[in-house]
Amino acid sequence: MTKKECLLMLEETSSATVKRKHIYFEEFHCNRQTKRQKLVSSETKTKTKTLTLNPEPVRNPRGWNRFHAIRPCSSSSSRVHKRWQKRNNCRSSKASRNWVFSSYDCSDCKDKVVIVSYNILGVENAAKHPDLYLNVPRKFLKWDRRKDLICKEVNHYNADILCFQEVDRFKDLDDLLHENGFKGVYKVRTGDACDGCALFWNEKKFTLLHEDSIEFQDFDLRNNVAQFCVLKMNRHQSESSSHAKPSKKRQMRSRRLLVGNIHVLFNPNRGDIKLGQVRLFLEKAYKLSQEWGNIPVILVGDFNSIPQSAMYQFLASSELNIHLHDRRRISGQLEHSSRRREIRAQNKDIDRHHVWTPFSRQLTSSWSDEELVLATGNKNVTHLQHKLNLSSAYLGAPGSHRTRDSHGEPLATSYHSKFMGTVDYIWHTGELIPVKVLDTLPVDVLRRNASLPSERWGSDHLALVCELAFADDCKEP
């Protein structure tokens, strides 16, 4: 082999080696790039999976690094966020009030009545007692805001009859409710007080037949008042609820009922005056019912007495031996502590029969002749009776243990800085039965606010709402 041939062979070998090296590096670079792409793709998928766990997709602005979203989501902050979100969702769901139904079959009932009882917190009363609303933002106490909340709320209930207490801006309510087809009457308290009771009815459904009232100062029982309305259900309204041709019996029927509205004296020490007011209220209601043909009776209002008190027993059982009760404990208010109630209500281990106990002590108490006259109308009478067979509407539609006491009454219908409890009621006679009631708010939900009124509720009381039907239309449970 010549020298020239040897050099040519070396060049070819060197060229092949370089070519192989080039191919090797090209393949190596390609493999690295492929691995990197796979790694980035894998990371992207992993990140995408992580991001999809969020409840709402995040819309990123242009130029924003999507991986930054993961950085603040440490395990601790994520847990805090989840707890916060769960708590707020829970709060929003629990803040609403729900209808609860009775056990009666009212599917075929043609004539039903939705009635509301609502102490709306008088403007002057709120101004005179600022200590009850120290923790309420001032804007929540402004009447212009509260009246809109109240009217919007009651319109939501599709009510037929509205009974308000502590009304000192009747014209404002009258103007707002007139737009929704309501007509009303007003009875202001006597003396220096400027608030009173107001009763409205839907003109399409009812016609006013008679109006009456009581001024308790005529009986030396302070300046509180009560009002009554005899209402007739318009026949075309009751028939319109059914497409079937009404029977002759139904054509002849003209539904009438008596509605009474009262705001009883607050003073817990004067059980004699409280009893006197309620006694006269019941006597007047019975008399009017008889005069108009023994018509059904609905009595509502703020009775300033707690469930299972002596006053409550009198209303529910139709009788009361007042010698068994101290006049200062007739309403049960003095021995009722909102703090004690809250502690017991939130203790799940406590026997719920201890949450509500009759606060009036079953001991013989001395009453003066003057106190007996105020309470019973006669110094020789110590055993009170009334002739109305009354039932509490909320007892007829059992609710949750979170909203009801062990007897079935609401745990709280009123809440401010010095009181949380039940003082408002809807009572009815046996000719009527409850179809459903609007349950009150659970105590733990109420406690989230320092007191009422609040952003959502326009008064320091909760409205009681009940749909009643005529018993002769309904089937027994």
Short mmCIF file of C-alpha atoms in Angstrom, two decimals, residues 136-137 140 145-146 149 449 451-460:
data_model
loop_
_atom_site.label_atom_id
_atom_site.label_comp_id
_atom_site.label_asym_id
_atom_site.label_seq_id
_atom_site.Cartn_x
_atom_site.Cartn_y
_atom_site.Cartn_z
CA VAL A 136 -76.04 47.34 67.08
CA PRO A 137 -74.61 49.56 64.32
CA PHE A 140 -79.40 49.12 61.53
CA ARG A 145 -83.97 51.22 56.55
CA ARG A 146 -85.96 49.07 58.98
CA LEU A 149 -86.82 45.49 55.56
CA ASN A 449 -75.15 39.07 66.14
CA SER A 451 -78.41 41.62 69.24
CA LEU A 452 -81.22 42.49 66.89
CA PRO A 453 -81.97 44.46 64.67
CA SER A 454 -79.31 43.32 62.21
CA GLU A 455 -78.40 43.67 58.57
CA ARG A 456 -81.17 41.24 57.60
CA TRP A 457 -83.81 41.64 60.33
CA GLY A 458 -85.54 44.96 60.95
CA SER A 459 -86.63 44.52 64.58
CA ASP A 460 -85.44 43.10 67.89
#
